[in-house]
Each structure stands twice: as C-alpha cells, then as structure tokens.
C-alpha cells in the first residue's frame, strides 16, 4: 500500500498477482510431469486488521479461507483443508491452513493454496 490507513477503514483487503521463482531443483520424486515448477504466477490476498477485540485477525483468516473454499467448490475441484500443526509455522504466524486439491495425474492430493495468519504488524495475514 502506498498510503497510511486509518483505523476506521480497517480491515483492508488487498489482492495481487506476482511472478515467482523457486530455488529447489527436481528431486526425481515427480516423474510424471512438473509439480514443483521453477517459475509460476500466483495470486495472493493480504489483509490488515485492527486489534480492538482480539478476534479480527482470526475472523479475516476465516473469511479468506471461506472465499477459497467457495472458489474450489464452484470449480468442481475435489479438495481438502489441512489445519497445520504449530511446528509447521514460521514466526510470527499463529495459524496456517493448507488447501490440497486432488491431482489425478499424480494420483494424490497436492498443495494448491496456503493461508497464514500472523499477528506481527509488519507481516499481515496472507493467503497464497
């Protein structure tokens, strides 16, 4: 964002698209096509909330997760939501959900989305 946000304008929801590059190399575990590609485009949702009642961040994370579940359902995709254990979280995250979709070509589920809730004002809640 390129401007200051007033408390009365919160929560703020922002969506963006970015080109990303992965550093990892193919380990040979995915012989039937590319799952982990080196360059891809992703859409991210970010949110900034107030901390007046203590539930704003969790509420916005639930809203983002609900939007994504609605999109996957409307697309007719078979998916599952994983509530990730705390040892899978980096600082300053307090909660993380991964969404995996069934990938027939792989014969298993694969991660297609990740929702991260953070309480650090420098790192707002994000969905990628």
PDB file of C-alpha atoms in Angstrom, residues 14-76:
ATOM      1  CA  UNK A  14      -5.821  -6.462  -0.994  1.00  0.00           C
ATOM      2  CA  UNK A  15      -5.303  -8.926  -3.833  1.00  0.00           C
ATOM      3  CA  UNK A  16      -2.277  -9.032  -6.100  1.00  0.00           C
ATOM      4  CA  UNK A  17      -0.624 -11.216  -8.690  1.00  0.00           C
ATOM      5  CA  UNK A  18       3.101 -11.914  -8.792  1.00  0.00           C
ATOM      6  CA  UNK A  19       5.585 -13.960 -10.743  1.00  0.00           C
ATOM      7  CA  UNK A  20       7.586 -16.267  -8.500  1.00  0.00           C
ATOM      8  CA  UNK A  21      10.691 -18.388  -8.861  1.00  0.00           C
ATOM      9  CA  UNK A  22      11.586 -21.486  -6.852  1.00  0.00           C
ATOM     10  CA  UNK A  23      15.172 -22.272  -5.997  1.00  0.00           C
ATOM     11  CA  UNK A  24      14.720 -26.017  -5.430  1.00  0.00           C
ATOM     12  CA  UNK A  25      15.598 -28.500  -8.114  1.00  0.00           C
ATOM     13  CA  UNK A  26      13.732 -31.585  -9.236  1.00  0.00           C
ATOM     14  CA  UNK A  27      14.383 -34.441  -6.810  1.00  0.00           C
ATOM     15  CA  UNK A  28      13.077 -37.082  -9.173  1.00  0.00           C
ATOM     16  CA  UNK A  29      10.098 -37.815  -6.928  1.00  0.00           C
ATOM     17  CA  UNK A  30       7.637 -36.476  -9.513  1.00  0.00           C
ATOM     18  CA  UNK A  31       8.474 -38.443 -12.667  1.00  0.00           C
ATOM     19  CA  UNK A  32       5.173 -37.872 -14.492  1.00  0.00           C
ATOM     20  CA  UNK A  33       5.278 -34.143 -15.110  1.00  0.00           C
ATOM     21  CA  UNK A  34       6.094 -30.974 -13.298  1.00  0.00           C
ATOM     22  CA  UNK A  35       4.549 -30.318  -9.933  1.00  0.00           C
ATOM     23  CA  UNK A  36       7.152 -28.014  -8.457  1.00  0.00           C
ATOM     24  CA  UNK A  37       7.952 -25.639 -11.264  1.00  0.00           C
ATOM     25  CA  UNK A  38      10.708 -23.067 -11.186  1.00  0.00           C
ATOM     26  CA  UNK A  39       8.621 -20.146 -12.417  1.00  0.00           C
ATOM     27  CA  UNK A  40       4.924 -19.605 -11.771  1.00  0.00           C
ATOM     28  CA  UNK A  41       2.343 -16.892 -11.228  1.00  0.00           C
ATOM     29  CA  UNK A  42       0.381 -16.735  -8.007  1.00  0.00           C
ATOM     30  CA  UNK A  43      -2.475 -14.671  -6.673  1.00  0.00           C
ATOM     31  CA  UNK A  44      -2.210 -13.509  -3.081  1.00  0.00           C
ATOM     32  CA  UNK A  45      -4.731 -11.986  -0.719  1.00  0.00           C
ATOM     33  CA  UNK A  46      -3.473  -9.809   2.110  1.00  0.00           C
ATOM     34  CA  UNK A  47      -5.400  -8.315   4.954  1.00  0.00           C
ATOM     35  CA  UNK A  48      -4.689  -5.774   7.647  1.00  0.00           C
ATOM     36  CA  UNK A  49      -6.943  -5.677  10.684  1.00  0.00           C
ATOM     37  CA  UNK A  50      -7.301  -3.724  13.883  1.00  0.00           C
ATOM     38  CA  UNK A  51      -6.695  -5.406  17.220  1.00  0.00           C
ATOM     39  CA  UNK A  52      -9.567  -3.885  19.174  1.00  0.00           C
ATOM     40  CA  UNK A  53     -11.421  -7.058  20.152  1.00  0.00           C
ATOM     41  CA  UNK A  54      -8.729  -9.690  19.699  1.00  0.00           C
ATOM     42  CA  UNK A  55     -10.575 -11.745  17.067  1.00  0.00           C
ATOM     43  CA  UNK A  56     -10.141  -9.558  13.989  1.00  0.00           C
ATOM     44  CA  UNK A  57      -7.172 -11.464  12.592  1.00  0.00           C
ATOM     45  CA  UNK A  58      -8.854 -14.866  13.071  1.00  0.00           C
ATOM     46  CA  UNK A  59     -12.067 -13.526  11.510  1.00  0.00           C
ATOM     47  CA  UNK A  60     -10.258 -12.269   8.418  1.00  0.00           C
ATOM     48  CA  UNK A  61      -8.324 -15.528   8.075  1.00  0.00           C
ATOM     49  CA  UNK A  62     -11.636 -17.429   8.232  1.00  0.00           C
ATOM     50  CA  UNK A  63     -13.080 -15.084   5.594  1.00  0.00           C
ATOM     51  CA  UNK A  64     -10.144 -15.729   3.231  1.00  0.00           C
ATOM     52  CA  UNK A  65     -10.393 -19.476   3.789  1.00  0.00           C
ATOM     53  CA  UNK A  66     -14.141 -19.381   3.124  1.00  0.00           C
ATOM     54  CA  UNK A  67     -13.626 -17.488  -0.142  1.00  0.00           C
ATOM     55  CA  UNK A  68     -11.104 -20.042  -1.342  1.00  0.00           C
ATOM     56  CA  UNK A  69     -13.318 -22.990  -0.414  1.00  0.00           C
ATOM     57  CA  UNK A  70     -16.162 -21.354  -2.338  1.00  0.00           C
ATOM     58  CA  UNK A  71     -13.932 -20.899  -5.410  1.00  0.00           C
ATOM     59  CA  UNK A  72     -12.715 -24.516  -5.349  1.00  0.00           C
ATOM     60  CA  UNK A  73     -16.273 -25.790  -4.887  1.00  0.00           C
ATOM     61  CA  UNK A  74     -17.583 -23.645  -7.765  1.00  0.00           C
ATOM     62  CA  UNK A  75     -14.781 -25.009  -9.964  1.00  0.00           C
ATOM     63  CA  UNK A  76     -15.857 -28.551  -9.090  1.00  0.00           C
TER      64      UNK A  76
END
